[in-house]
Amino acid sequence: MQWADIGIVLGARRHGETSAVVELMTRQHGRHLGLVRGGSGTRQKPVLQVGNLVSAMWRARLDEHLGYYLIEGLDLRAASYLPMAHALYGLNHLAALCRLLPERDSHPAVFDLLEHTVAHLGDPSLAAALVARFELELLAELGFGLDLGSCAATGRTAELVYVSPRSGRAVSREAGEPWRDKLFALPAFLGADAPESQSGAPSPAELRDAFALTGFFLARHVYEPRGESLPDQRHHFIAAAVGGK
Amino acid sequence: MPTAVAGPEIERLIQLLARLPGLGPRSARRAALALIKKREQLMAPLSAALQIAMERSSICRVCGNIDTSDPCTVCTDERRDPSVIVVVEDVADLWALERAQVVNARYHVLGGILSPLDGVGPDDLSIDALVKRAHAPEVKEVILALNATVDGQTTAHYITDLIGHANVKVTRLAYGVPVGGELDYLDEGTLAAAIRSRTPL
């Protein structure tokens, strides 16, 4: 068995004295592990940092084997994020989110968004907006997508400013006004019709609303059924990128 | 299947030696043979040294260093500057800095770094003790001498957040080109970090 793909490093665990078991989020082959000979050495270690974009060649005798990776760095951006607290917390959080996906299950949309998000982690407010979008995309990939395209009550597609915590569907301003205290605010940048490149970064209040929304559904659908709470690195990322706990 | 060529006691010695870092089954066999051949000059003193080290070595309750006294010789050395604490991941890092003789300060051994992949969280490390030490009035600077990896620097930022309220200067080691490093052999990440951390001449 053999394939070649591009991937983003999610983690590397030392194996023996010189090798490492490396976890990549690849474009075509999903989250995939493999052994890198010499992966704990000084030559390979800088390449195997979380967040780096690499080209990977995977080989194994049988498909179910762990297999071996031959890895070459394409964009070693992790080094430039070392002085930035929000970027490092973000990398750890994104890697942890990717680990929620089943192994060897292709998710090209998740890969593309992950690549875009990791590439822009340097700017705190842009990074926060992209991470919130990534959480939303991940919920959808896990089968718990929110329906933010039309109002749950009226079917309208304009002025969608709330989300129902019960149904996970958008609610328009008019229909949601009487229950506004019980609904989540839907920031414009997360809406279904949000432009790809929004002019101006979202405000800290919008970002906090976005993380409150995605955090609620991540906790309810993903973490609580596993007996876990939202991970610490998510709190640290939000505090570092948006401010406030 | 290879057959044992020596008695079970010697095979046991080889098996135990093979568990040491840097030794595989072949080199463990060679080490065992060397020990047996030099019974009086090597094996007996090594055995006695191992016994004494096992009985007397302990972890320093102040800094986490390994020594035969508690507090350790580093913590009790009055010639060291008590206003500076160097934070390291492991005792091996402390020994490396001591070998280099570049800092005459006290240390704090975390006992690892934050690693979500390995399930290592703040409660698994000696971070609370460090925060307490950083708040001592005599401490003026905390040097975070942690690895230049994502996990190492995440730990550094986490500690910085925790001791930000203490009246201490928090510093970290520089990133960049190692001594003897040739630019065309360095990875792009190290070069980028080195350019960003450039200093005026």
Short mmCIF file of C-alpha atoms in Angstrom, two decimals:
data_model
loop_
_atom_site.label_atom_id
_atom_site.label_comp_id
_atom_site.label_asym_id
_atom_site.label_seq_id
_atom_site.Cartn_x
_atom_site.Cartn_y
_atom_site.Cartn_z
CA MET A 1 0.00 0.00 0.00
CA GLN A 2 1.27 3.46 -0.83
CA TRP A 3 -0.09 6.94 -1.28
CA ALA A 4 1.13 10.52 -1.35
CA ASP A 5 -0.81 13.48 0.00
CA ILE A 6 -0.39 16.82 1.71
CA GLY A 7 -1.11 17.07 5.41
CA ILE A 8 -1.01 19.26 8.48
CA VAL A 9 0.84 17.93 11.51
CA LEU A 10 -1.53 17.36 14.45
CA GLY A 11 1.02 15.81 16.78
CA ALA A 12 4.10 13.63 17.10
CA ARG A 13 4.78 11.17 19.88
CA ARG A 14 8.26 9.80 20.48
CA HIS A 15 8.60 6.12 19.61
CA GLY A 16 11.72 4.33 20.75
CA GLU A 17 14.87 6.40 20.81
CA THR A 18 14.87 7.97 17.40
CA SER A 19 11.48 7.50 15.74
CA ALA A 20 8.11 9.18 16.21
CA VAL A 21 4.49 8.25 15.58
CA VAL A 22 3.15 11.23 13.66
CA GLU A 23 -0.48 12.20 13.29
CA LEU A 24 -1.41 14.15 10.17
CA MET A 25 -4.64 15.66 8.93
CA THR A 26 -4.32 14.82 5.24
CA ARG A 27 -6.50 16.14 2.46
CA GLN A 28 -7.55 12.86 0.85
CA HIS A 29 -6.94 10.34 3.62
CA GLY A 30 -8.24 12.21 6.66
CA ARG A 31 -6.62 11.95 10.06
CA HIS A 32 -3.89 9.38 9.58
CA LEU A 33 -1.02 8.12 11.72
CA GLY A 34 2.31 6.68 10.66
CA LEU A 35 5.81 6.03 11.91
CA VAL A 36 8.57 8.43 10.93
CA ARG A 37 12.03 6.94 11.25
CA GLY A 38 14.34 9.54 12.79
CA GLY A 39 11.27 11.59 13.77
CA SER A 40 12.72 12.39 17.20
CA GLY A 41 15.99 13.59 15.71
CA THR A 42 17.13 17.19 15.32
CA ARG A 43 16.66 17.12 11.52
CA GLN A 44 13.03 16.00 11.50
CA LYS A 45 11.76 17.53 14.73
CA PRO A 46 11.35 21.09 13.38
CA VAL A 47 9.27 19.69 10.51
CA LEU A 48 7.03 17.65 12.82
CA GLN A 49 5.72 20.57 14.85
CA VAL A 50 1.95 20.97 15.17
CA GLY A 51 0.49 23.13 12.39
CA ASN A 52 3.22 22.64 9.78
CA LEU A 53 2.10 21.84 6.25
CA VAL A 54 3.96 18.82 4.90
CA SER A 55 3.97 16.50 1.96
CA ALA A 56 3.67 12.89 3.08
CA MET A 57 4.31 9.55 1.44
CA TRP A 58 2.73 6.66 3.39
CA ARG A 59 3.77 3.05 2.88
CA ALA A 60 2.65 -0.18 4.54
CA ARG A 61 2.47 -3.83 3.61
CA LEU A 62 -1.22 -4.00 4.55
CA ASP A 63 -3.78 -1.22 4.69
CA GLU A 64 -4.54 -1.82 8.38
CA HIS A 65 -0.88 -1.43 9.42
CA LEU A 66 0.41 1.72 11.07
CA GLY A 67 2.83 2.14 8.16
CA TYR A 68 5.74 4.48 7.58
CA TYR A 69 5.70 8.11 6.58
CA LEU A 70 8.29 9.90 4.51
CA ILE A 71 7.68 13.53 5.31
CA GLU A 72 8.96 16.73 3.77
CA GLY A 73 8.11 20.21 5.01
CA LEU A 74 6.14 22.53 2.71
CA ASP A 75 5.31 25.42 5.05
CA LEU A 76 7.03 25.33 8.45
CA ARG A 77 4.93 28.06 10.01
CA ALA A 78 4.83 26.64 13.55
CA ALA A 79 8.17 28.32 14.28
CA SER A 80 6.74 31.75 13.51
CA TYR A 81 3.86 31.12 15.92
CA LEU A 82 6.08 30.25 18.90
CA PRO A 83 6.10 33.80 20.35
CA MET A 84 2.28 34.13 20.03
CA ALA A 85 0.26 32.66 22.88
CA HIS A 86 -3.08 32.79 21.03
CA ALA A 87 -1.59 31.02 17.99
CA LEU A 88 -0.13 28.17 20.06
CA TYR A 89 -3.34 27.70 22.05
CA GLY A 90 -5.18 27.83 18.71
CA LEU A 91 -2.93 25.15 17.18
CA ASN A 92 -3.49 22.84 20.14
CA HIS A 93 -7.23 23.46 20.08
CA LEU A 94 -7.51 22.84 16.33
CA ALA A 95 -5.48 19.62 16.64
CA ALA A 96 -7.74 18.45 19.48
CA LEU A 97 -10.83 19.24 17.37
CA CYS A 98 -9.44 17.23 14.45
CA ARG A 99 -8.93 14.28 16.81
CA LEU A 100 -12.71 14.17 17.22
CA LEU A 101 -12.92 12.92 13.63
CA PRO A 102 -12.58 9.20 13.01
CA GLU A 103 -9.20 8.02 11.75
CA ARG A 104 -8.64 7.47 8.02
CA ASP A 105 -11.92 9.11 7.08
CA SER A 106 -11.55 11.67 4.31
CA HIS A 107 -12.78 15.21 5.12
CA PRO A 108 -11.42 17.49 2.38
CA ALA A 109 -13.62 20.41 3.47
CA VAL A 110 -12.26 20.18 7.03
CA PHE A 111 -8.71 19.99 5.69
CA ASP A 112 -9.18 23.06 3.49
CA LEU A 113 -10.67 25.09 6.33
CA LEU A 114 -7.99 23.86 8.73
CA GLU A 115 -5.27 24.88 6.29
CA HIS A 116 -6.84 28.32 5.83
CA THR A 117 -7.26 28.76 9.59
CA VAL A 118 -3.73 27.64 10.52
CA ALA A 119 -2.25 29.87 7.82
CA HIS A 120 -3.96 32.92 9.36
CA LEU A 121 -3.39 32.20 13.05
CA GLY A 122 -0.99 35.13 13.36
CA ASP A 123 -3.77 37.74 13.45
CA PRO A 124 -5.71 37.23 16.73
CA SER A 125 -9.16 38.51 15.67
CA LEU A 126 -9.04 36.86 12.24
CA ALA A 127 -7.79 33.66 13.87
CA ALA A 128 -10.66 33.74 16.37
CA ALA A 129 -13.24 34.17 13.60
CA LEU A 130 -11.72 31.33 11.59
CA VAL A 131 -11.53 29.00 14.60
CA ALA A 132 -15.21 29.67 15.38
CA ARG A 133 -16.05 28.84 11.75
CA PHE A 134 -13.92 25.73 11.98
CA GLU A 135 -15.86 24.60 15.07
CA LEU A 136 -19.09 25.11 13.14
CA GLU A 137 -17.76 23.11 10.17
CA LEU A 138 -16.58 20.34 12.46
CA LEU A 139 -20.02 20.11 14.08
CA ALA A 140 -21.47 19.69 10.59
CA GLU A 141 -18.93 16.99 9.67
CA LEU A 142 -19.75 15.13 12.88
CA GLY A 143 -23.45 15.19 11.95
CA PHE A 144 -24.56 18.01 14.27
CA GLY A 145 -24.59 20.88 11.79
CA LEU A 146 -26.55 24.01 12.62
CA ASP A 147 -29.12 25.21 10.11
CA LEU A 148 -28.31 28.88 9.73
CA GLY A 149 -29.88 29.37 6.28
CA SER A 150 -33.44 30.31 7.19
CA CYS A 151 -35.60 31.25 10.17
CA ALA A 152 -36.98 28.24 12.06
CA ALA A 153 -40.25 30.09 12.76
CA THR A 154 -40.98 32.09 9.61
CA GLY A 155 -38.73 30.60 6.95
CA ARG A 156 -37.28 34.03 6.19
CA THR A 157 -33.69 34.23 5.06
CA ALA A 158 -33.04 37.87 6.00
CA GLU A 159 -32.09 39.36 9.38
CA LEU A 160 -31.14 36.08 10.97
CA VAL A 161 -29.65 37.21 14.27
CA TYR A 162 -30.46 34.43 16.74
CA VAL A 163 -29.99 30.66 17.03
CA SER A 164 -32.33 28.40 18.98
CA PRO A 165 -30.40 26.32 21.56
CA ARG A 166 -33.07 23.63 21.26
CA SER A 167 -33.13 23.07 17.49
CA GLY A 168 -29.82 24.60 16.39
CA ARG A 169 -31.68 26.60 13.73
CA ALA A 170 -31.46 30.29 12.96
CA VAL A 171 -34.22 32.62 14.10
CA SER A 172 -34.97 36.01 12.55
CA ARG A 173 -34.88 39.22 14.56
CA GLU A 174 -38.65 39.66 14.39
CA ALA A 175 -39.55 36.10 15.38
CA GLY A 176 -36.89 35.82 18.08
CA GLU A 177 -37.40 39.15 19.82
CA PRO A 178 -39.82 37.83 22.53
CA TRP A 179 -37.34 35.07 23.45
CA ARG A 180 -34.12 36.94 22.91
CA ASP A 181 -32.82 36.09 26.42
CA LYS A 182 -33.16 32.38 25.73
CA LEU A 183 -31.59 32.42 22.26
CA PHE A 184 -27.97 32.61 21.20
CA ALA A 185 -26.87 35.65 19.23
CA LEU A 186 -25.79 34.77 15.68
CA PRO A 187 -22.86 36.98 14.64
CA ALA A 188 -23.06 38.10 11.01
CA PHE A 189 -19.71 36.50 10.11
CA LEU A 190 -21.03 33.04 11.04
CA GLY A 191 -24.26 33.33 9.07
CA ALA A 192 -24.92 31.13 6.05
CA ASP A 193 -24.78 34.14 3.72
CA ALA A 194 -21.65 35.64 5.32
CA PRO A 195 -19.22 36.77 2.62
CA GLU A 196 -16.04 34.70 2.34
CA SER A 197 -13.82 37.71 2.86
CA GLN A 198 -15.71 39.97 5.19
CA SER A 199 -14.47 43.54 5.21
CA GLY A 200 -13.21 44.35 8.69
CA ALA A 201 -12.57 41.88 11.50
CA PRO A 202 -15.47 40.90 13.77
CA SER A 203 -15.71 42.78 17.05
CA PRO A 204 -14.70 41.07 20.33
CA ALA A 205 -18.39 40.94 21.32
CA GLU A 206 -19.27 39.14 18.07
CA LEU A 207 -16.41 36.71 18.60
CA ARG A 208 -17.53 35.98 22.17
CA ASP A 209 -21.09 35.39 20.85
CA ALA A 210 -19.70 33.03 18.21
CA PHE A 211 -17.73 30.98 20.74
CA ALA A 212 -20.70 30.88 23.13
CA LEU A 213 -22.78 29.45 20.27
CA THR A 214 -20.29 26.86 19.01
CA GLY A 215 -19.18 26.00 22.56
CA PHE A 216 -22.75 25.20 23.61
CA PHE A 217 -23.32 22.79 20.71
CA LEU A 218 -19.83 21.26 20.92
CA ALA A 219 -20.38 20.58 24.61
CA ARG A 220 -23.90 19.20 24.13
CA HIS A 221 -23.30 16.99 21.08
CA VAL A 222 -19.61 16.10 21.28
CA TYR A 223 -17.99 16.48 24.68
CA GLU A 224 -20.79 15.77 27.18
CA PRO A 225 -21.71 12.39 25.61
CA ARG A 226 -18.05 11.44 26.17
CA GLY A 227 -18.19 12.57 29.78
CA GLU A 228 -15.85 15.49 29.06
CA SER A 229 -16.08 19.24 29.29
CA LEU A 230 -14.85 21.77 26.73
CA PRO A 231 -11.03 21.54 26.58
CA ASP A 232 -8.85 23.98 28.50
CA GLN A 233 -6.92 25.00 25.40
CA ARG A 234 -10.17 26.37 23.93
CA HIS A 235 -10.64 28.64 26.97
CA HIS A 236 -7.01 29.73 26.78
CA PHE A 237 -7.31 30.44 23.06
CA ILE A 238 -10.45 32.55 23.50
CA ALA A 239 -8.89 34.46 26.41
CA ALA A 240 -5.70 35.13 24.41
CA ALA A 241 -7.32 35.96 21.06
CA VAL A 242 -10.51 37.73 22.15
CA GLY A 243 -9.79 38.71 25.75
CA GLY A 244 -11.67 37.88 28.93
CA LYS A 245 -12.34 34.39 30.24
CA MET B 1 14.37 -18.31 18.14
CA PRO B 2 17.76 -17.51 19.71
CA THR B 3 18.78 -19.75 22.61
CA ALA B 4 20.17 -18.33 25.84
CA VAL B 5 23.96 -18.66 25.92
CA ALA B 6 24.36 -17.73 29.58
CA GLY B 7 22.65 -18.60 32.85
CA PRO B 8 19.32 -16.97 33.82
CA GLU B 9 21.07 -14.51 36.18
CA ILE B 10 23.24 -13.15 33.39
CA GLU B 11 20.33 -13.11 30.95
CA ARG B 12 18.39 -11.10 33.53
CA LEU B 13 21.28 -8.62 33.78
CA ILE B 14 21.32 -8.27 29.98
CA GLN B 15 17.56 -7.75 29.87
CA LEU B 16 17.74 -5.01 32.52
CA LEU B 17 20.67 -3.28 30.80
CA ALA B 18 18.78 -3.38 27.50
CA ARG B 19 16.03 -1.27 29.07
CA LEU B 20 18.41 1.66 29.57
CA PRO B 21 18.25 4.51 27.04
CA GLY B 22 20.88 4.17 24.34
CA LEU B 23 21.30 0.43 24.84
CA GLY B 24 19.71 -2.23 22.67
CA PRO B 25 19.95 -6.01 23.17
CA ARG B 26 23.33 -6.23 21.43
CA SER B 27 24.98 -3.36 23.29
CA ALA B 28 23.44 -4.59 26.57
CA ARG B 29 25.08 -7.95 25.94
CA ARG B 30 28.44 -6.24 25.36
CA ALA B 31 28.01 -4.11 28.51
CA ALA B 32 27.15 -7.19 30.58
CA LEU B 33 30.18 -9.00 29.24
CA ALA B 34 32.43 -6.01 30.06
CA LEU B 35 31.04 -5.90 33.60
CA ILE B 36 31.62 -9.61 34.15
CA LYS B 37 35.15 -9.46 32.75
CA LYS B 38 36.03 -6.50 34.97
CA ARG B 39 34.32 -7.83 38.04
CA GLU B 40 36.48 -6.09 40.65
CA GLN B 41 37.33 -2.86 38.81
CA LEU B 42 33.87 -2.20 37.38
CA MET B 43 31.08 -4.50 38.49
CA ALA B 44 31.58 -4.27 42.26
CA PRO B 45 31.94 -0.45 42.38
CA LEU B 46 29.02 -0.05 39.95
CA SER B 47 26.86 -2.31 42.07
CA ALA B 48 27.76 -0.38 45.23
CA ALA B 49 27.19 2.96 43.49
CA LEU B 50 23.79 1.81 42.24
CA GLN B 51 22.82 0.67 45.72
CA ILE B 52 23.86 3.98 47.32
CA ALA B 53 22.17 6.05 44.59
CA MET B 54 18.97 4.05 45.04
CA GLU B 55 18.99 4.54 48.80
CA ARG B 56 20.01 8.18 48.95
CA SER B 57 18.70 9.90 45.82
CA SER B 58 15.51 11.89 46.20
CA ILE B 59 13.59 14.67 44.52
CA CYS B 60 14.19 18.13 45.95
CA ARG B 61 11.00 19.43 47.56
CA VAL B 62 11.85 23.01 46.52
CA CYS B 63 12.89 22.78 42.87
CA GLY B 64 12.29 19.17 41.76
CA ASN B 65 15.95 18.44 41.06
CA ILE B 66 17.33 14.96 41.79
CA ASP B 67 20.02 14.87 44.45
CA THR B 68 21.12 12.95 47.51
CA SER B 69 20.08 15.78 49.83
CA ASP B 70 16.73 17.51 50.22
CA PRO B 71 16.73 20.50 49.60
CA CYS B 72 19.27 19.83 46.87
CA THR B 73 22.78 21.29 46.63
CA VAL B 74 21.60 23.85 44.05
CA CYS B 75 18.88 25.19 46.34
CA THR B 76 21.17 25.35 49.39
CA ASP B 77 24.12 26.93 47.54
CA GLU B 78 24.30 30.49 48.94
CA ARG B 79 26.56 31.68 46.12
CA ARG B 80 23.68 31.37 43.68
CA ASP B 81 21.52 34.35 42.84
CA PRO B 82 18.18 33.82 44.64
CA SER B 83 16.49 36.53 42.57
CA VAL B 84 16.50 34.42 39.38
CA ILE B 85 14.63 31.14 38.81
CA VAL B 86 15.37 29.14 35.66
CA VAL B 87 12.41 26.95 34.71
CA VAL B 88 13.27 23.72 32.90
CA GLU B 89 11.25 20.78 31.67
CA ASP B 90 13.35 18.01 33.09
CA VAL B 91 16.36 17.33 35.32
CA ALA B 92 18.36 16.54 32.17
CA ASP B 93 17.85 20.17 31.06
CA LEU B 94 19.02 21.43 34.45
CA TRP B 95 22.17 19.32 34.14
CA ALA B 96 22.72 20.63 30.58
CA LEU B 97 22.56 24.25 31.78
CA GLU B 98 24.84 23.46 34.71
CA ARG B 99 27.35 21.83 32.35
CA ALA B 100 27.36 24.99 30.26
CA GLN B 101 27.94 27.15 33.39
CA VAL B 102 25.97 30.00 31.85
CA VAL B 103 23.61 30.86 34.66
CA ASN B 104 24.27 31.12 38.39
CA ALA B 105 20.69 30.94 39.55
CA ARG B 106 18.18 28.66 41.21
CA TYR B 107 16.10 26.24 39.15
CA HIS B 108 12.59 24.87 38.97
CA VAL B 109 11.97 21.52 37.29
CA LEU B 110 8.43 21.23 35.88
CA GLY B 111 8.61 17.47 35.36
CA GLY B 112 7.33 17.68 31.78
CA ILE B 113 5.44 20.04 29.50
CA LEU B 114 1.79 20.49 28.63
CA SER B 115 0.87 17.97 25.97
CA PRO B 116 -2.77 17.43 25.03
CA LEU B 117 -1.73 14.49 22.83
CA ASP B 118 -0.17 12.68 25.80
CA GLY B 119 -2.85 13.84 28.23
CA VAL B 120 -0.42 15.95 30.27
CA GLY B 121 -2.24 18.88 31.86
CA PRO B 122 -1.24 21.62 34.34
CA ASP B 123 -2.10 19.39 37.31
CA ASP B 124 0.50 16.84 36.20
CA LEU B 125 3.30 19.40 36.36
CA SER B 126 4.95 21.32 39.19
CA ILE B 127 3.36 24.62 38.15
CA ASP B 128 1.59 25.57 41.39
CA ALA B 129 4.88 25.34 43.30
CA LEU B 130 6.54 27.57 40.67
CA VAL B 131 3.79 30.20 40.94
CA LYS B 132 4.26 30.18 44.72
CA ARG B 133 8.04 30.58 44.35
CA ALA B 134 7.64 33.39 41.79
CA HIS B 135 5.63 35.39 44.34
CA ALA B 136 8.48 35.31 46.90
CA PRO B 137 9.78 38.86 47.50
CA GLU B 138 13.40 38.03 46.64
CA VAL B 139 12.54 36.71 43.14
CA LYS B 140 12.99 39.32 40.39
CA GLU B 141 13.21 37.23 37.22
CA VAL B 142 11.89 33.91 35.93
CA ILE B 143 13.71 32.51 32.88
CA LEU B 144 11.58 30.01 30.95
CA ALA B 145 14.25 27.70 29.50
CA LEU B 146 11.82 25.41 27.71
CA ASN B 147 12.16 23.68 24.36
CA ALA B 148 11.44 25.69 21.20
CA THR B 149 8.59 23.39 20.27
CA VAL B 150 4.85 24.05 20.10
CA ASP B 151 4.30 22.13 23.36
CA GLY B 152 7.29 23.72 25.10
CA GLN B 153 6.29 27.28 24.18
CA THR B 154 2.60 26.65 24.94
CA THR B 155 3.75 25.70 28.44
CA ALA B 156 5.86 28.87 28.58
CA HIS B 157 2.88 31.08 27.63
CA TYR B 158 0.66 29.27 30.12
CA ILE B 159 3.16 29.88 32.93
CA THR B 160 3.56 33.52 31.84
CA ASP B 161 -0.22 33.97 32.16
CA LEU B 162 -0.14 32.51 35.67
CA ILE B 163 2.79 34.51 37.03
CA GLY B 164 1.89 37.69 35.18
CA HIS B 165 0.55 39.18 38.43
CA ALA B 166 3.73 38.47 40.38
CA ASN B 167 6.21 41.34 40.39
CA VAL B 168 8.80 39.49 38.30
CA LYS B 169 10.34 39.84 34.86
CA VAL B 170 9.52 36.78 32.73
CA THR B 171 12.02 35.97 29.98
CA ARG B 172 12.53 33.10 27.57
CA LEU B 173 15.48 31.73 25.62
CA ALA B 174 16.20 33.20 22.18
CA TYR B 175 15.05 31.46 19.00
CA GLY B 176 17.33 31.11 16.02
CA VAL B 177 20.52 29.90 14.44
CA PRO B 178 22.56 27.51 16.62
CA VAL B 179 26.31 28.12 16.98
CA GLY B 180 27.99 26.35 14.09
CA GLY B 181 24.73 26.26 12.15
CA GLU B 182 24.96 26.94 8.44
CA LEU B 183 22.04 28.83 6.98
CA ASP B 184 21.57 26.66 3.90
CA TYR B 185 21.15 23.58 6.13
CA LEU B 186 18.60 25.13 8.50
CA ASP B 187 14.86 24.55 8.13
CA GLU B 188 12.69 27.47 7.01
CA GLY B 189 10.94 27.70 10.38
CA THR B 190 14.18 28.24 12.30
CA LEU B 191 15.35 30.80 9.74
CA ALA B 192 12.04 32.68 9.97
CA ALA B 193 12.27 32.73 13.78
CA ALA B 194 15.89 33.87 13.61
CA ILE B 195 15.06 36.76 11.26
CA ARG B 196 12.17 37.81 13.48
CA SER B 197 14.39 37.70 16.60
CA ARG B 198 17.31 39.58 14.99
CA THR B 199 19.20 42.02 17.19
CA PRO B 200 21.17 45.16 16.27
CA LEU B 201 24.96 44.86 16.17
#
